CSV table of C-alpha atoms and ligand atoms in Angstrom, one decimal:
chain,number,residue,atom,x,y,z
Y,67,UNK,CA,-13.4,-24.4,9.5
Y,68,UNK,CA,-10.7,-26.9,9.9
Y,69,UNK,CA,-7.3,-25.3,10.2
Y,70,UNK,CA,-5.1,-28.7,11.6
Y,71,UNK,CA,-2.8,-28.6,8.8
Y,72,UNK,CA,-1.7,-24.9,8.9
Y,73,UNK,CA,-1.5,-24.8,12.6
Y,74,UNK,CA,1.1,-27.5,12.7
Y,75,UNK,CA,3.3,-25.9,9.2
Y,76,UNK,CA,3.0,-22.7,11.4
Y,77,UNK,CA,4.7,-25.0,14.4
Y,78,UNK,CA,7.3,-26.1,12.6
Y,79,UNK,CA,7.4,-23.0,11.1
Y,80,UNK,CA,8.1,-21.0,14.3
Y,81,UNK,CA,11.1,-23.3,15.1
Y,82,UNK,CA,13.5,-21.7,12.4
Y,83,UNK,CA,11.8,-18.7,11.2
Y,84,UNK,CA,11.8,-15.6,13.5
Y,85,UNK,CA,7.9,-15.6,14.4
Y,86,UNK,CA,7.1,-18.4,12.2
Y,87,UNK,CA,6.7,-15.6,9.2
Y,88,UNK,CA,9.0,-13.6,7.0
Y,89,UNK,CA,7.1,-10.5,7.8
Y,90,UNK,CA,5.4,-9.7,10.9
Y,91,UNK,CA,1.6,-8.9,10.1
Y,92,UNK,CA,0.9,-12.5,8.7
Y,93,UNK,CA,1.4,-13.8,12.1
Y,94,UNK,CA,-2.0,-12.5,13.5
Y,95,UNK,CA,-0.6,-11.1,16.3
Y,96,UNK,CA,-3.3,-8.3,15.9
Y,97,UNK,CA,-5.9,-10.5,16.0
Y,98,UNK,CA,-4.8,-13.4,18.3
Y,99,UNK,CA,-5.0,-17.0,16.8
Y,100,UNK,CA,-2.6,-18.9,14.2
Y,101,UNK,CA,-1.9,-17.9,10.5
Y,102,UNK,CA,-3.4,-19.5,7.6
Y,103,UNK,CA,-1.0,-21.0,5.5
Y,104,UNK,CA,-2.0,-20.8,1.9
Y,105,UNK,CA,-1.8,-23.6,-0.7
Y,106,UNK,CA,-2.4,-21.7,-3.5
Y,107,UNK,CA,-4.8,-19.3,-5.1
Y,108,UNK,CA,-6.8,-18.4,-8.4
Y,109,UNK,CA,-8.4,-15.4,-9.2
Y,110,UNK,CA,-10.7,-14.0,-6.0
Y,111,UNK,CA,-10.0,-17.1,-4.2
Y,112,UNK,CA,-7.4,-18.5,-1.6
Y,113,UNK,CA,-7.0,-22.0,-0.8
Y,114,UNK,CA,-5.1,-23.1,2.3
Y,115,UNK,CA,-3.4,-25.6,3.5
Y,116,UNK,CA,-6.3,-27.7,4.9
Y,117,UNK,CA,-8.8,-27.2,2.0
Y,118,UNK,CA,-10.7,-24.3,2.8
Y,119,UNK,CA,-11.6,-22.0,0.3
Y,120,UNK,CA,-11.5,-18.5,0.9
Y,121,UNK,CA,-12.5,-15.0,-0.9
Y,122,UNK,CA,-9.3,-12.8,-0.6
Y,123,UNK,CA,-9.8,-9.1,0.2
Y,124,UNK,CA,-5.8,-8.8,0.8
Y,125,UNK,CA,-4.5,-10.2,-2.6
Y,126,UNK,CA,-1.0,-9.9,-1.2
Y,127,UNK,CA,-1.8,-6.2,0.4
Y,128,UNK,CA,-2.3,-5.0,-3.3
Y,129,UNK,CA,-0.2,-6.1,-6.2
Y,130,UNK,CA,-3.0,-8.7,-7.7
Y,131,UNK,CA,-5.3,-6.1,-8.5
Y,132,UNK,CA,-6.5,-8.4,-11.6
Y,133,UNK,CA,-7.1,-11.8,-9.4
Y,134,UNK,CA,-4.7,-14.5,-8.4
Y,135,UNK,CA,-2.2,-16.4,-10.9
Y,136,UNK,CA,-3.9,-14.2,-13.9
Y,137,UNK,CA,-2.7,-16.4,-17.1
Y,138,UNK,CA,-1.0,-13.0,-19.0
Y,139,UNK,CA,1.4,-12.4,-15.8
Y,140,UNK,CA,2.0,-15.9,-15.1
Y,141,UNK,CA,3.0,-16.8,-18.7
Y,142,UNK,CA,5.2,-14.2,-19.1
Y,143,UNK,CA,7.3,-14.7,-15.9
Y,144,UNK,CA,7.3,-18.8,-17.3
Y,145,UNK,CA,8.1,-17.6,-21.0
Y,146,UNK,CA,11.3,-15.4,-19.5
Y,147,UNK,CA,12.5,-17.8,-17.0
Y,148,UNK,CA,13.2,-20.4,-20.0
Y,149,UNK,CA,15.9,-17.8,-21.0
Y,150,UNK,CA,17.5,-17.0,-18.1
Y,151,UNK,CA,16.4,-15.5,-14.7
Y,152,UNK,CA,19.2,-13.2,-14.1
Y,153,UNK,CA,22.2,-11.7,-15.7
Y,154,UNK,CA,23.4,-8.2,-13.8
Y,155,UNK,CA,23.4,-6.8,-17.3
Y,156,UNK,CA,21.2,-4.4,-19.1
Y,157,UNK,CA,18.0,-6.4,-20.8
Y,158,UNK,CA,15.5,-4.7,-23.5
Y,159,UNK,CA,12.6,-5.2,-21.2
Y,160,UNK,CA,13.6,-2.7,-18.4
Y,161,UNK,CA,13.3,0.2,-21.1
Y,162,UNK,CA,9.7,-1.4,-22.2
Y,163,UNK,CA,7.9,-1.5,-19.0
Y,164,UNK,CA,9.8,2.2,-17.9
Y,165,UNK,CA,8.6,3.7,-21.0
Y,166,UNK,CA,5.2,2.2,-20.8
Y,167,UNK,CA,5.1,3.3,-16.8
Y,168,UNK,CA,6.2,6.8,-18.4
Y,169,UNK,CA,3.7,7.1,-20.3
Y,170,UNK,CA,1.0,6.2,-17.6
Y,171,UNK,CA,1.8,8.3,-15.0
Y,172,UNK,CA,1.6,11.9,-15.0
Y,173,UNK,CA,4.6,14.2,-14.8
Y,174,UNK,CA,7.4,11.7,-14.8
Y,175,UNK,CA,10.7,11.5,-17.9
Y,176,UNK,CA,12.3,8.7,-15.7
Y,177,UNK,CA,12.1,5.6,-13.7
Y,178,UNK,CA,14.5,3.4,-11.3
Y,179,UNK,CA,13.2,0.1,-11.0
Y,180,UNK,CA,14.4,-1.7,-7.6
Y,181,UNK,CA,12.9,-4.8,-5.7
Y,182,UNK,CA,10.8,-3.3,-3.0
Y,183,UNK,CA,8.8,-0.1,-2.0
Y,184,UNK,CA,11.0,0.1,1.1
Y,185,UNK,CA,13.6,0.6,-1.0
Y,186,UNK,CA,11.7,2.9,-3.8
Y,187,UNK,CA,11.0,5.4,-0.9
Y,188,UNK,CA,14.2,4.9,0.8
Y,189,UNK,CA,16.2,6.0,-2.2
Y,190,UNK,CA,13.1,8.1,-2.9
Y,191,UNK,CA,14.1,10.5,0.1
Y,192,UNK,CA,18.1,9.8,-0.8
Y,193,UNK,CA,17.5,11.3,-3.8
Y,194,UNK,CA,15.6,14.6,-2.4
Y,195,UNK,CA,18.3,15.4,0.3
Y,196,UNK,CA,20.9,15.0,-2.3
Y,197,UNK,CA,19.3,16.8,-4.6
Y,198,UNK,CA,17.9,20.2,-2.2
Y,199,UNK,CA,21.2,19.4,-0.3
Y,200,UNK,CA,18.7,19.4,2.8
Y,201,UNK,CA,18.5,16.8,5.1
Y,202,UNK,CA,15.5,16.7,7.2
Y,203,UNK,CA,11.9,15.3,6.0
Y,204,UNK,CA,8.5,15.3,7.2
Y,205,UNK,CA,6.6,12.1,7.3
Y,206,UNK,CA,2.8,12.1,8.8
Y,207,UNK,CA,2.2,9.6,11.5
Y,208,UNK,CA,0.1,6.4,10.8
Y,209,UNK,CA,1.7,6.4,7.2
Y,210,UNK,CA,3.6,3.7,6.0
Y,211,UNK,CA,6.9,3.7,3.6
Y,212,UNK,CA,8.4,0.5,4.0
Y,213,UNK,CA,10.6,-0.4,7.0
Y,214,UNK,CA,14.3,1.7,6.3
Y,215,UNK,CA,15.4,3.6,9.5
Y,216,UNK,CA,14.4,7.0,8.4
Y,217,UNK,CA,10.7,5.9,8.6
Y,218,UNK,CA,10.9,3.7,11.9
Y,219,UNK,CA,9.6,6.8,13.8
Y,220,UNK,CA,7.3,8.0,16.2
Y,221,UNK,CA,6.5,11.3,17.4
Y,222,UNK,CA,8.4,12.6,20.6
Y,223,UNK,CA,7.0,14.0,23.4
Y,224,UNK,CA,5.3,17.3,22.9
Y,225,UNK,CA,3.9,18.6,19.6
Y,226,UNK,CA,5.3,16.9,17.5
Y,227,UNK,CA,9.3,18.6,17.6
Y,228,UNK,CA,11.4,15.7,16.5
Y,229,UNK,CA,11.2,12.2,16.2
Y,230,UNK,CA,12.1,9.5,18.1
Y,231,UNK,CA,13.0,5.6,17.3
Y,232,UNK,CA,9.8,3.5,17.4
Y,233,UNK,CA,12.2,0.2,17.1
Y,234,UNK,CA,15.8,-0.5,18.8
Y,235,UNK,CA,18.0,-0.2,16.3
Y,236,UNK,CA,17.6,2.9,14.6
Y,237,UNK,CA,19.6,5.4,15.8
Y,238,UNK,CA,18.4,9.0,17.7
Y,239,UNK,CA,20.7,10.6,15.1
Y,240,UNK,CA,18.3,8.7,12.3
Y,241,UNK,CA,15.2,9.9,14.2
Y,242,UNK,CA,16.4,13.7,14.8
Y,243,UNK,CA,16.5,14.2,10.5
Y,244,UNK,CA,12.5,13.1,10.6
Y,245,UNK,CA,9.7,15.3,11.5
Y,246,UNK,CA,6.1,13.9,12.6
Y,247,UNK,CA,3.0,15.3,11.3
Y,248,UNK,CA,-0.3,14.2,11.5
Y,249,UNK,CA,-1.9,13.7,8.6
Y,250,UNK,CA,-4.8,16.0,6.5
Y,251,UNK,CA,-3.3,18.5,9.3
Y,252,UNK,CA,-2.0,21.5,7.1
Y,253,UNK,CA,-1.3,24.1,10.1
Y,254,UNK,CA,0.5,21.2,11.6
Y,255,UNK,CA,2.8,21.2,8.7
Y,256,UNK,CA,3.6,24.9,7.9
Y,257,UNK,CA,4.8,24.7,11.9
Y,258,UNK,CA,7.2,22.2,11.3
Y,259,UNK,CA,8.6,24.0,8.7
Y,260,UNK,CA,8.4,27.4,10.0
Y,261,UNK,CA,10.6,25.7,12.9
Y,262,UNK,CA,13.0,24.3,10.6
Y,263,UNK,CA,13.4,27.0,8.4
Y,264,UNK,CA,15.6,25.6,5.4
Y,265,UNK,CA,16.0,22.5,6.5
Y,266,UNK,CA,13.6,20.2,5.2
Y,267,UNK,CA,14.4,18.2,2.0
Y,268,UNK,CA,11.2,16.4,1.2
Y,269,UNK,CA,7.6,16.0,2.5
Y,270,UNK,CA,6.7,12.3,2.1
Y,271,UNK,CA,3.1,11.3,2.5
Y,272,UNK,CA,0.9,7.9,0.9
Y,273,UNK,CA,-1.8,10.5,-1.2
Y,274,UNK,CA,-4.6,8.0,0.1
Y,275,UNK,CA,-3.3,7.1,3.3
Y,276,UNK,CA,-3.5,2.8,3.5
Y,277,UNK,CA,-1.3,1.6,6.0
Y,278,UNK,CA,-3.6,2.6,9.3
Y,279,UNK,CA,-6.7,1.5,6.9
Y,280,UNK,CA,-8.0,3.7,4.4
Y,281,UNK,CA,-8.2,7.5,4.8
Y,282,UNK,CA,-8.9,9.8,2.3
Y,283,UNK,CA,-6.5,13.3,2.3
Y,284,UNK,CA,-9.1,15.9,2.9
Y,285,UNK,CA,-10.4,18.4,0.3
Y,286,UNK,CA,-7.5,20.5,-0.3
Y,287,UNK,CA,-5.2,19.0,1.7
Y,288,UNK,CA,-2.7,17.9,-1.4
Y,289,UNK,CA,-3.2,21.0,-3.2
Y,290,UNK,CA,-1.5,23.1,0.0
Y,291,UNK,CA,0.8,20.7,0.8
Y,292,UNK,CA,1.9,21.0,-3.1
Y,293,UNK,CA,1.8,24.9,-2.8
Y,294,UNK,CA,3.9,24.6,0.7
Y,295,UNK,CA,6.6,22.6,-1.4
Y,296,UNK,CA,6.8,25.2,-3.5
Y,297,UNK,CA,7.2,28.3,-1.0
Y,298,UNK,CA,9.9,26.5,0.6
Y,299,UNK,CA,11.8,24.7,-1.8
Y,300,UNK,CA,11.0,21.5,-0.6
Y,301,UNK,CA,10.6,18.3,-2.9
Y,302,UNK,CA,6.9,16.3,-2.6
Y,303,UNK,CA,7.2,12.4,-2.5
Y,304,UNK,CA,4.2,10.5,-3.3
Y,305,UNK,CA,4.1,7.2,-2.0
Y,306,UNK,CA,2.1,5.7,-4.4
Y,307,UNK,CA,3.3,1.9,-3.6
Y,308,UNK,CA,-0.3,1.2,-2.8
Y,309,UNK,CA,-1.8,3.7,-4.5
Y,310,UNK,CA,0.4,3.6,-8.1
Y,311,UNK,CA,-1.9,1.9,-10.7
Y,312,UNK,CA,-4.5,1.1,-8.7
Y,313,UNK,CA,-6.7,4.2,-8.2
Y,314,UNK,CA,-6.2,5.4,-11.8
Y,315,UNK,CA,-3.8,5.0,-14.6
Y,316,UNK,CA,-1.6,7.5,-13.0
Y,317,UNK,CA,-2.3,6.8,-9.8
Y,318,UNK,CA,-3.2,9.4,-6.8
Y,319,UNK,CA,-1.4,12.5,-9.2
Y,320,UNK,CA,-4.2,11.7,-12.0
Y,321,UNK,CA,-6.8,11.4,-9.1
Y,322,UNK,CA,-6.7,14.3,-7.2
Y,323,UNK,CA,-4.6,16.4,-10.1
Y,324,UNK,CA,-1.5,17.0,-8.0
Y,325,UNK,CA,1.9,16.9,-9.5
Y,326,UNK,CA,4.2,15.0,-6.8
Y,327,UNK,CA,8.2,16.0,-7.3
Y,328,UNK,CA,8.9,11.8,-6.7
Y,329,UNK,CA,7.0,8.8,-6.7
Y,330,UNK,CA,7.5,5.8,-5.1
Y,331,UNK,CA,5.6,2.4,-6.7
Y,332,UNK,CA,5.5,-1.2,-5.8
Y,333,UNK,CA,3.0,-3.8,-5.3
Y,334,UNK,CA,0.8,-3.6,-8.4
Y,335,UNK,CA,4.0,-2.3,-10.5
Y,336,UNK,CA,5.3,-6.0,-10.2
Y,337,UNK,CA,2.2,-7.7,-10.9
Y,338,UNK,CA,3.4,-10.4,-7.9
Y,339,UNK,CA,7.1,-10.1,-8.0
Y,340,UNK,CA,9.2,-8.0,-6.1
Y,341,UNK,CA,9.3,-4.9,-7.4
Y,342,UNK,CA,9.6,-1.5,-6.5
Y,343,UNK,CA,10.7,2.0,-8.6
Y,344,UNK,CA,10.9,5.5,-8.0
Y,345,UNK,CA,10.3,8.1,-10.5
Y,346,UNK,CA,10.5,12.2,-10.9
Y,347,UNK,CA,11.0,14.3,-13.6
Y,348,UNK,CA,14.9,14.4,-15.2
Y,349,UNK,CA,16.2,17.4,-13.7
Y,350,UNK,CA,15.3,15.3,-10.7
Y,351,UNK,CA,16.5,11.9,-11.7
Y,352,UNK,CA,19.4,12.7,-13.8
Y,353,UNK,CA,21.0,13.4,-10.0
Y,354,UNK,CA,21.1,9.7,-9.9
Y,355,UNK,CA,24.6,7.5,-10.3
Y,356,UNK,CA,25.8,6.4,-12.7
Y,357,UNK,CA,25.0,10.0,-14.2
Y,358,UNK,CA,24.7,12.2,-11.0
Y,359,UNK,CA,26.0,12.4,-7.4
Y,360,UNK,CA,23.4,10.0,-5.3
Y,361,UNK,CA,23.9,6.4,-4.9
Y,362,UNK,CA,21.7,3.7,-6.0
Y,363,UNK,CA,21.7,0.0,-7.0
Y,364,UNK,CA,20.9,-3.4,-7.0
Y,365,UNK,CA,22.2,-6.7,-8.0
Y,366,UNK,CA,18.7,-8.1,-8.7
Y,367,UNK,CA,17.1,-5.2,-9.6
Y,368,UNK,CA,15.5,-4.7,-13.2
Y,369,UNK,CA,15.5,-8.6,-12.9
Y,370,UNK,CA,13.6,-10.0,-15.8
Y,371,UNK,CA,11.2,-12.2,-14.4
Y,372,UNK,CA,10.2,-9.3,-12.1
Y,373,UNK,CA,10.1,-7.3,-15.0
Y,374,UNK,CA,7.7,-9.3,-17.4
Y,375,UNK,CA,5.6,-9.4,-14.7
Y,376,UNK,CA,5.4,-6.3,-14.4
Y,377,UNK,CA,4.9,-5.8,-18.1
Y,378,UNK,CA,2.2,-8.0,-18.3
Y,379,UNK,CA,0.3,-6.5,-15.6
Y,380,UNK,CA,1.1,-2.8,-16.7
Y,381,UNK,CA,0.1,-3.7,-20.3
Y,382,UNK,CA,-3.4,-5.1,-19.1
Y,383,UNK,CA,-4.1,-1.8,-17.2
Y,384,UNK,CA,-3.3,0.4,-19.9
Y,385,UNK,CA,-5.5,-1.4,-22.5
Y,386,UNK,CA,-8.5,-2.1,-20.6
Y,387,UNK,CA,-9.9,1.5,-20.1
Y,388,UNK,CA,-12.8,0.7,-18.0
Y,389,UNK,CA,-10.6,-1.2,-15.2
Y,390,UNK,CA,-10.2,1.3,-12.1
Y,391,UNK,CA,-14.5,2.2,-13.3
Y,392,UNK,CA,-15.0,-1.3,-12.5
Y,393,UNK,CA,-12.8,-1.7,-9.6
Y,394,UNK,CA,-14.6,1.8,-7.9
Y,395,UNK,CA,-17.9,0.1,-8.6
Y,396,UNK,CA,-17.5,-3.0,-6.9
Y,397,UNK,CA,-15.8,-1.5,-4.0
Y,398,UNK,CA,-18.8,1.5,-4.0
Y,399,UNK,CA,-21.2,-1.8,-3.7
Y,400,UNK,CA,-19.5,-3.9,-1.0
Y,401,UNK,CA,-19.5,-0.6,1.0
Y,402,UNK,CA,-22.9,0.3,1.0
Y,403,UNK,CA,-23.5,-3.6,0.8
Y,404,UNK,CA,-21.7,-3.5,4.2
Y,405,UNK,CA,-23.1,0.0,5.6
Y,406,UNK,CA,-26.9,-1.8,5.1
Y,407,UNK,CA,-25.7,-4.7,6.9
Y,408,UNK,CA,-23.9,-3.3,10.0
Y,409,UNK,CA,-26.6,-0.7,10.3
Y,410,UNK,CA,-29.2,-3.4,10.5
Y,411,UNK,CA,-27.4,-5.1,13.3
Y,412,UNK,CA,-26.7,-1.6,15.2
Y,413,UNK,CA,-23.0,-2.2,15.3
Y,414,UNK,CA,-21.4,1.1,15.4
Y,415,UNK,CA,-19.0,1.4,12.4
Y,416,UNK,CA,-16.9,4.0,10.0
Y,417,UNK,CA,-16.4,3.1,6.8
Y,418,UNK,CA,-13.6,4.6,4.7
Y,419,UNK,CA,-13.8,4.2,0.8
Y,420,UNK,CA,-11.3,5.4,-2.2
Y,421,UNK,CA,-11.5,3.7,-6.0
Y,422,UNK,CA,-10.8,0.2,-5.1
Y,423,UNK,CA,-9.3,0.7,-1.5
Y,424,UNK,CA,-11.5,0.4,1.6
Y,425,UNK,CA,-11.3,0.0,5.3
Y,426,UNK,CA,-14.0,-0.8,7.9
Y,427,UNK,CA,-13.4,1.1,11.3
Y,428,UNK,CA,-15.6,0.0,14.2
Y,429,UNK,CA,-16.0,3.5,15.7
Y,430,UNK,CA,-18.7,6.0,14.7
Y,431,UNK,CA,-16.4,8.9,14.7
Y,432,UNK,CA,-14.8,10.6,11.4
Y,433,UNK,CA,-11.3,8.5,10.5
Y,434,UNK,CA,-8.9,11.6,8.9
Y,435,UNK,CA,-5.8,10.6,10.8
Y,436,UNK,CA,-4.0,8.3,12.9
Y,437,UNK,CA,-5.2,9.2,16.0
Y,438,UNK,CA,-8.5,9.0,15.1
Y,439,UNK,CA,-7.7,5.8,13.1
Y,440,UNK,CA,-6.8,4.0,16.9
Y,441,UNK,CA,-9.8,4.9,18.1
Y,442,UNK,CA,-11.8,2.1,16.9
Y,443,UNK,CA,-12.6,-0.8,18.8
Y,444,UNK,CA,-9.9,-3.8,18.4
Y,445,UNK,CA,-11.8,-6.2,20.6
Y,446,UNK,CA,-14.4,-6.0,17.9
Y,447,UNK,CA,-12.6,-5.9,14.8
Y,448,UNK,CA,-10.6,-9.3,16.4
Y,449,UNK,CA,-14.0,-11.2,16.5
Y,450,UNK,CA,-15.1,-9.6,13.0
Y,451,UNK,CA,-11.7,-10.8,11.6
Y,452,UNK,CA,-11.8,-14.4,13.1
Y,453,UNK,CA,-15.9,-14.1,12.3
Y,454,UNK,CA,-15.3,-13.7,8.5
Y,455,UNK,CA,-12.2,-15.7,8.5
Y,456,UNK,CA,-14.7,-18.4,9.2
Y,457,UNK,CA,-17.3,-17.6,7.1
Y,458,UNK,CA,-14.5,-18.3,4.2
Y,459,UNK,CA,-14.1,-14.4,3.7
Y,460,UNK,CA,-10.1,-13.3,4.6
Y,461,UNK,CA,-9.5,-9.8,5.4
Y,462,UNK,CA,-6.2,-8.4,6.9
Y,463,UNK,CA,-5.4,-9.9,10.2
Y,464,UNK,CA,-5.3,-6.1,11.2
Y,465,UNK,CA,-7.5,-3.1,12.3
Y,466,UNK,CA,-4.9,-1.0,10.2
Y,467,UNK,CA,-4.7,-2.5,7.1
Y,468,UNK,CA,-7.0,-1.6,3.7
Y,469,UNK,CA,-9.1,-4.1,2.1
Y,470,UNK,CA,-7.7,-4.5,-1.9
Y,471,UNK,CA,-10.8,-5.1,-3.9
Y,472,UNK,CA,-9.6,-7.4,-7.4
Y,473,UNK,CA,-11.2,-7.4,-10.7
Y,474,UNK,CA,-11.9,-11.2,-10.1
Y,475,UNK,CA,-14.3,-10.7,-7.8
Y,476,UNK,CA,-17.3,-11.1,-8.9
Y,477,UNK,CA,-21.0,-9.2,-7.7
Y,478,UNK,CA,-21.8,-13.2,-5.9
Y,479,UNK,CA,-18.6,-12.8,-4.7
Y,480,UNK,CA,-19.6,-9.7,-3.0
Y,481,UNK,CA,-23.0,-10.7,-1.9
Y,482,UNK,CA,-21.5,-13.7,-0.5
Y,483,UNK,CA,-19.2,-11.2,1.7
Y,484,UNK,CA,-21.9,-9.3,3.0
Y,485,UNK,CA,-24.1,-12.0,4.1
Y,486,UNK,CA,-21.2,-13.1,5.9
Y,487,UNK,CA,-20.7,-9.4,7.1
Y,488,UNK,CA,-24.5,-10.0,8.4
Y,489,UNK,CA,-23.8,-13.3,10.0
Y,490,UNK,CA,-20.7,-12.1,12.3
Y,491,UNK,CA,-22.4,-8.5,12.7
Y,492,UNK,CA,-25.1,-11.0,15.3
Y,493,UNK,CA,-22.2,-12.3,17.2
Y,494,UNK,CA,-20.3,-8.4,17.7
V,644,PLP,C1,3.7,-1.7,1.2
V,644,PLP,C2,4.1,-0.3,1.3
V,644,PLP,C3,5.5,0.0,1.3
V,644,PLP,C4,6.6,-1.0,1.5
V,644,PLP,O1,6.7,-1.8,0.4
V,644,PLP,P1,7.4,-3.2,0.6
V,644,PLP,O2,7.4,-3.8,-0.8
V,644,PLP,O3,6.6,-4.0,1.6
V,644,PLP,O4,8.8,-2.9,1.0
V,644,PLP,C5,5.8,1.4,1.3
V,644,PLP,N1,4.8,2.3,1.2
V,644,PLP,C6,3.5,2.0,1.2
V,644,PLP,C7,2.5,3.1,1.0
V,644,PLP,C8,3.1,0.7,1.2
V,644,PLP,O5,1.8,0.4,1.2
């Protein structure tokens, strides 16, 4: 493939933009090579800048769960924008897509919209010291929760005591208030909390981790982090920002039957706008300004083009009941699709798999947590990428990311991807 165009827009690019991107993955830097710069897209596909055609197993690391530029979503955002595209003032739609959001997802009265799901699970944890008047929280290594200081943090040296920074900038007095854990690793929990008795406001974990690909929470794993919580007074945060309305109605709560005290959404909640919201039950919420202590707000947020966006997309969830069957299908299919493949070739491979989120690690042993998720091998994930990349198939320029499987694909679609899984698998 012929990538002249997008090599010399990522040139110019570079000149006034930090890294020629506004946000560091899509440079490739895990993979080596340039960025693709897209043109536009439609349903399963990706065109770029130079022509190519491409199938898109990103779709913008999760919000267009229904395809690209689906005609609902894309006709509401035009229909609003006629009217006006923001006004800093209360509209009708914000109480439509909370109270259809409400009634979705399991065990929630209230929802704050925002513009992000860095900022849903930054106000998220806000909310949970203000509210248990507690100011630590424990976050499991190798999950993501957007990029606020709070969550920029490593483990420190020993077993896991306090954090430290993992990017200049945040402060040691921002890293001392977070607490590393590793993830599907209960003993490792109830020891951080038996050494800081009373202290911890909130355990916040991604229910189906996605941010070091996908890894499943192990069989009971929610269910004692839930009863922990409980013994200690300590609020669960689910971030569902990747998870929310993608692996059920109600997300990872409906899956796995777990009431979380907060959850965090974005990406499919804004059906392609920027959108984020956080949600808890109203003792919980009602702690929020204008009617309770914690601060919160946002010029844009609520904004109504996000918000019929948003709509549309929630609304075509709710009303087609088969949806996440469908999704879990097709994603159960390219999996084993893949599995035959890789096997065939003897390329030594995990593959990780929940509802429509899936990850390929190219290790043979089990994924469950971040260490484990570093052990595969990145020399051969970089050829894989750059392999299927040119095969017309675009996964994310990352060992660490999930692939997003979209209602538009279709089963040709899929066959197409692994016969191209089949053609790189010769070159690993
Ligand atoms: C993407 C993501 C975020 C951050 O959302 P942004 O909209 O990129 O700020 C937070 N948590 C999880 C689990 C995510 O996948």
């Amino acid at each position: 493939m012929i990538y002249k165009r997008s090599s010399a827009l990522f040139a110019q690019a570079e000149k006034v933009i930090p890294g020629g991107v506004n946000s560091p993955v899509r440079a490739f830097k895990g993979v080596g090579g340039m960025p693709v710069f897209v043109k536009e897209a439609k349903g399963a596909y990706l065109y770029d800048e130079d022509g190519n055609r491409l199938i898109d197993y990103i779709n913008s690391w999760g919000p267009m769960i229904l395809g690209h530029a689906y005609k609902p979503v894309v006709n509401a955002v035009i229909e609003k924008a006629k009217k006006g595209t923001s006004f800093g003032m209360p509209t009708e739609i914000e109480t439509q897509i909370a109270e259809l959001a409400v009634s979705m997802v399991p065990n929630i009265d209230k929802i704050r919209f925002v513009n992000s799901g860095t900022e849903a699970c930054m106000s998220a944890v806000r909310l949970a010291r203000g509210f248990t008047g507690k100011d630590k929280i424990i976050k499991f290594a190798g999950c993501y929760h957007g990029h606020s200081d709070s969550f920029l943090i490593q483990a420190g040296s020993g077993a896991s005591t306090f954090g430290t920074p993992n990017s200049p900038g945040v402060t040691q007095g921002t890293a001392k208030d977070t607490l590393l854990a590793n993830y599907n690793d209960i003993e490792n929990v109830k020891q951080l909390i038996e050494a800081n008795k009373g202290a911890i406001a909130s355990i916040i974990i991604e229910p189906v981790a996605g941010n070091m690909g996908c890894v499943p929470p192990k069989n009971d794993f929610l269910k004692e982090l839930r009863d922990l919580c409980d013994a200690h007074d300590i609020l669960l945060v689910f971030d569902e920002v990747m998870t929310g309305f993608r692996l059920a109605k109600g997300g990872a709560q409906e899956l796995y039957n777990i009431k979380a005290d907060i959850v965090c959404f974005g990406k499919v909640i804004g059906g392609g706008l920027p959108v984020g919201a956080f949600a808890a039950r109203n003792e919980i919420m009602n702690y929020l300004a204008p009617i309770g202590p914690v601060y919160q707000a946002g010029t844009l947020s609520g904004n109504p083009l996000a918000m019929a966006a948003g709509l549309a997309m929630l609304n075509e969830l709710n009303n087609d009941v088969e949806i996440f069957n469908r999704l879990a299908d097709k994603t159960k299919y390219l999996h084993e699709g893949i599995a035959r493949v890789l096997n065939e070739n003897n390329i030594v491979h995990t593959i990780n798999r929940v509802g429509s989120m899936i990850s390929v690690h190219f290790d043979e042993s089990e994924v469950v947590d971040f260490e484990t998720a570093t052990k595969g091998n990145n020399d051969t994930f970089k050829k894989f990428f750059h392999g299927m990349l040119n095969q017309g198939v675009y996964i994310a320029p990352s060992a660490f990311e999930t692939w997003f499987i979209t209602d538009a694909l279709t089963y040709a679609d899929l066959d197409f991807t692994i016969q191209a899984v089949n053609v790189v698998a010769k070159t690993l």
